[in-house]
XYZ file of C-alpha atoms in Angstrom:
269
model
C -42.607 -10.627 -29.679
C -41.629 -7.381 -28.059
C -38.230 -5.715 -28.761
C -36.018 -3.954 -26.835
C -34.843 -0.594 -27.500
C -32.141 1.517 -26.225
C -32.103 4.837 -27.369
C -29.590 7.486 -26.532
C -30.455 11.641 -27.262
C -34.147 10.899 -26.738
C -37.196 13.097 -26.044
C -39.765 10.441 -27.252
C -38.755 6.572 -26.225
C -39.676 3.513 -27.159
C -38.810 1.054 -24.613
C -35.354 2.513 -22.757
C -34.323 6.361 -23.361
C -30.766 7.414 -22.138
C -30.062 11.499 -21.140
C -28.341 13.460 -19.200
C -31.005 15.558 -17.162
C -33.641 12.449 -15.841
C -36.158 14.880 -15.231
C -36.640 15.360 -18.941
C -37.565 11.927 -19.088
C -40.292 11.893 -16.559
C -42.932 11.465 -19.355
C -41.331 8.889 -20.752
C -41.276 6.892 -17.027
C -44.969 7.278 -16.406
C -45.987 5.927 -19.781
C -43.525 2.735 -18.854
C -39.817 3.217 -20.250
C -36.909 2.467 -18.752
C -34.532 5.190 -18.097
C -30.923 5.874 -17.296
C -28.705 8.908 -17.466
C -25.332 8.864 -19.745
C -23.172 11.478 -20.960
C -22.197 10.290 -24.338
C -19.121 11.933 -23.738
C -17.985 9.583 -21.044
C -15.191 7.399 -20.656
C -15.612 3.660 -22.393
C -15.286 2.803 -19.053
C -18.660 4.537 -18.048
C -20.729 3.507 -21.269
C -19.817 0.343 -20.713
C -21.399 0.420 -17.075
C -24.046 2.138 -18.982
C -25.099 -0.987 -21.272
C -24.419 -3.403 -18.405
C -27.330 -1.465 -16.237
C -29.453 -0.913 -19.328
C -28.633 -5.130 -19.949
C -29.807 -5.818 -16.693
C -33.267 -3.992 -17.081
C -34.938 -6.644 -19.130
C -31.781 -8.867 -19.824
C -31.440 -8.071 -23.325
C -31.112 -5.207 -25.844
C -32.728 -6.380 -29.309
C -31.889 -2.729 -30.858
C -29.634 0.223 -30.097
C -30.902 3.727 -31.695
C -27.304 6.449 -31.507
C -29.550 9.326 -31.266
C -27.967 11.623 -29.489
C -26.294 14.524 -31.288
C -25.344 18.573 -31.068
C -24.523 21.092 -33.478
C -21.618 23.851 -33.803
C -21.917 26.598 -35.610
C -19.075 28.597 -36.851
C -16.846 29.957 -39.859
C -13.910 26.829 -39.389
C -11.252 29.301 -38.593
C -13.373 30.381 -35.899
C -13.339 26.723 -34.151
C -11.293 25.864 -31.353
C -9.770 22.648 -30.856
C -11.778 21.944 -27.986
C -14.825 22.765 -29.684
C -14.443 20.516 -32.311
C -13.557 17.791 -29.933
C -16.581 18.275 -28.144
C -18.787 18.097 -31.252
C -16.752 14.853 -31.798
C -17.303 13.787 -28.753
C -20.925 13.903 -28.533
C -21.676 12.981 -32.591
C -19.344 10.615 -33.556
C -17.061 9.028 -30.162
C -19.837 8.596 -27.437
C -22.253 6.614 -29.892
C -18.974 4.493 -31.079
C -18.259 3.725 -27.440
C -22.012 2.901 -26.836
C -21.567 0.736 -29.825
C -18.594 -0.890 -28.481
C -20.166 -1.375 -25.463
C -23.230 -3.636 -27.227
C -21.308 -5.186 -29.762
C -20.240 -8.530 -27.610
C -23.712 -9.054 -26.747
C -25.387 -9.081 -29.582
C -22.526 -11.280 -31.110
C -23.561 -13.808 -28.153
C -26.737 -13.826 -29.619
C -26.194 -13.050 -33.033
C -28.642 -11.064 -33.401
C -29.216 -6.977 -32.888
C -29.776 -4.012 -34.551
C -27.802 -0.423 -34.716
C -30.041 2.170 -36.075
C -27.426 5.669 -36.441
C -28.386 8.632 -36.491
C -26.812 10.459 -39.258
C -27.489 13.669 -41.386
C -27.989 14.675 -45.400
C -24.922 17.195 -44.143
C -22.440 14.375 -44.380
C -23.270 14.616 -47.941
C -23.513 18.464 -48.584
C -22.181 21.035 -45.939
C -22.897 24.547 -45.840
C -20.873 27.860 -44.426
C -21.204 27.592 -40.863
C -21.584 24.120 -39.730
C -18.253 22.511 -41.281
C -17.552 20.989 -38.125
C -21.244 19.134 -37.890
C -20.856 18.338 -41.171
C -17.605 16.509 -40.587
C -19.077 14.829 -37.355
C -21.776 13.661 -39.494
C -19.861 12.542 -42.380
C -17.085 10.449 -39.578
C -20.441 9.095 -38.376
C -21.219 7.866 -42.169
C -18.001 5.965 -42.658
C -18.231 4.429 -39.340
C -21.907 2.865 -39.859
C -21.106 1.948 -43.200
C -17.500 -0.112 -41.911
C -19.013 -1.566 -39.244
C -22.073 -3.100 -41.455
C -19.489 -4.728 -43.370
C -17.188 -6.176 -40.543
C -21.079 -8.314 -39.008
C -22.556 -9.367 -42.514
C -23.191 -12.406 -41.639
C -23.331 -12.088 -37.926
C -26.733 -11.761 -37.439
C -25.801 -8.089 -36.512
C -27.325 -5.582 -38.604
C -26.436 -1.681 -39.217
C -29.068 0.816 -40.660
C -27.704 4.271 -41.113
C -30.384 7.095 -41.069
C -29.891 10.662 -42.935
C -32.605 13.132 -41.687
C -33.231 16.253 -43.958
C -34.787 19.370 -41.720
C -37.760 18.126 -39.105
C -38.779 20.051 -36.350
C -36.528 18.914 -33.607
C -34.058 20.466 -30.473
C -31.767 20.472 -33.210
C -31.235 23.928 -33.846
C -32.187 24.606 -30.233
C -30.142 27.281 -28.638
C -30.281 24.491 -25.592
C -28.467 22.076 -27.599
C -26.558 24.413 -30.264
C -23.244 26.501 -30.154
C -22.848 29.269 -32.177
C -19.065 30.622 -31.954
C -19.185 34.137 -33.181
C -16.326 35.402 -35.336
C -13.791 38.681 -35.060
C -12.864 38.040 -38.515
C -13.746 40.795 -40.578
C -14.148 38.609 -44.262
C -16.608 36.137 -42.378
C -18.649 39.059 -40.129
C -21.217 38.950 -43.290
C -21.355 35.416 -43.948
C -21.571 34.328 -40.050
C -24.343 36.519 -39.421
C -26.416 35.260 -42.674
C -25.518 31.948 -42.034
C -26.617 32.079 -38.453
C -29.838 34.249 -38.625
C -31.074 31.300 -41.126
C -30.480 28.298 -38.879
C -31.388 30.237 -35.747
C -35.029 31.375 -37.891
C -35.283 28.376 -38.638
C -35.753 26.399 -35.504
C -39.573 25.414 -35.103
C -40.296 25.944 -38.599
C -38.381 23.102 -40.593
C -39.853 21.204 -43.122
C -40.428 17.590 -41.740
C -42.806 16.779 -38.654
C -40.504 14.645 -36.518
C -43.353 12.238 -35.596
C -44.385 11.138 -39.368
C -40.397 10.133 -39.525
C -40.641 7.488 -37.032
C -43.245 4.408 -38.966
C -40.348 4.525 -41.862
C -37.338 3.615 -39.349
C -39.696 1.311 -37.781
C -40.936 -0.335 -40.866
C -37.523 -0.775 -41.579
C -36.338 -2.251 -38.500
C -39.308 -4.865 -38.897
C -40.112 -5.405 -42.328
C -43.368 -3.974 -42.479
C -45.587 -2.071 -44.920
C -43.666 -0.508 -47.963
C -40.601 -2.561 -45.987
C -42.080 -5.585 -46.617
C -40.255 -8.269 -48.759
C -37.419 -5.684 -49.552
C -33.432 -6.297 -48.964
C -32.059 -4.551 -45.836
C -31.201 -1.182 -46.945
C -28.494 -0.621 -44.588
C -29.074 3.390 -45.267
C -32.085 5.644 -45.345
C -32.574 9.262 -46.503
C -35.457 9.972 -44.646
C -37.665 13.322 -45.432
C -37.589 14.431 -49.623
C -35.063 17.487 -48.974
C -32.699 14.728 -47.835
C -33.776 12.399 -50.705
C -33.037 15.645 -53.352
C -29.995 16.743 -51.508
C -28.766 13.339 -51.507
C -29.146 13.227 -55.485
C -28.230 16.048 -56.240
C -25.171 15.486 -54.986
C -24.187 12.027 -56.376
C -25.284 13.750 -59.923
C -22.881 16.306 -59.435
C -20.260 14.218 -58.360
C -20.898 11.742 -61.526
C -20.537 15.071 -63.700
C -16.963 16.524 -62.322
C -15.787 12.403 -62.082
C -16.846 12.379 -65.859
C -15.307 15.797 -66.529
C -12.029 14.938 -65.316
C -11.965 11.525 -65.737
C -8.662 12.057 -68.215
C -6.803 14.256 -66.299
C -7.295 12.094 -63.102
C -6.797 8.736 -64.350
C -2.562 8.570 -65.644
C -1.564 7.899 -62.958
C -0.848 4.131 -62.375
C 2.774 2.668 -62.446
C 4.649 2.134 -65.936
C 3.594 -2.238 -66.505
C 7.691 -3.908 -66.671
């Protein structure tokens, strides 16, 4: 039986695709989608109106893809408040008030999937995108909390954690880079952002052999097949080795300190 997606952030769609400019989406119309526009940065207000009209396209949504995402670049002392709100905004707030919006109906029918789009950077950052990297890692937490509030409900969470694939990511479109007047970072800024703005177009993944593993997983096919919900997904192997090398790290300074960290509970009476 077909499924319904909603997808938010998209250049390729499924079944619905959500964006701000709706002339971007005119392939996407002609080979039968769906489309709306949304800001993810709108009220609740609006992305609830959002989901109502994307509802009332084929009465249902079986499975909501949080897609949509932008990236600042910048030494943190170079950030403003506002831009750090906006990467908020866009990577962690709009897709948890998209979410929101969804939530009561798929508890009506018990039944729905939420398929986040996250990033191996909420495991490792790097100089220059602390402020991604925090959106990312928020955006983590989140999925991770709100899997465990609907086991049971039919509802189902599946966080995944791209490595590098050749996407608008590192766009200049969709991509701030706040330059700095700080003499200690002038060196560091300028490395930092000659090798993200180089590397646009020439990542490592192919963005189209990423989709049949999210799909499998959404439906239980192929390698898929038979296995437990995974309820995250490195996807691409520099996410897979960043991912590990991390935890192993991590397991070696817990095990490292483990003495010094550990006296601290309350004398027994």
């Amino acid at each position: 039986m077909s499924q319904i997606y909603l997808i938010t952030g998209c250049s390729s769609g499924l079944v619905i695709a959500l964006a701000r400019d709706i002339a971007k989406l005119a392939p996407l119309q002609e080979l039968g989608a769906a489309t709306l526009t949304l800001d993810v940065t709108a009220s609740q207000e609006e992305l609830i109106r959002t989901a109502t009209a994307a509802l009332a396209i084929y009465g249902s949504v079986d499975i909501l893809v949080n897609n949509a995402g932008y990236t600042l670049f910048g030494a943190v002392e170079d950030l403003s408040y506002e831009e750090c709100l906006r990467e908020f905004q866009t990577n962690v707030f709009g897709p948890i008030g998209l979410t929101r919006a969804l939530l009561p109906h798929f508890r009506r029918r018990r039944a729905g999937t939420i398929v986040n789009i996250g990033s191996l950077c909420a495991w490792e950052t790097y100089q220059g995108v602390g402020a991604y990297s925090a959106s990312k890692a928020a955006f983590r937490y989140f999925t991770e909390a709100l899997g465990q509030e609907n086991a049971g409900t039919g509802i189902r969470t599946l966080l995944v954690e791209p490595g590098q694939f050749r996407t608008d990511l590192l766009n200049p479109r969709n991509s701030t880079f706040v330059e700095t007047n700080i003499l200690e970072y002038r060196d560091l800024t300028a490395a930092s952002f000659a090798n993200f703005r180089n590397a646009h177009g020439k990542q490592r993944g192919d963005p189209t052999k990423a989709v049949a593993p999210i799909l499998d997983v959404i439906h239980g096919d192929n390698e898929a097949s038979g296995r437990e919900w995974p309820g995250e997904l490195a996807l691409g192997p520099d996410a897979v080795e960043t991912i590990r090398s991390k935890c192993e790290r991590t397991l070696k300074l817990l095990n490292e300190w483990q003495g010094f960290s550990s006296e601290t509970d309350a004398e027994r009476v």
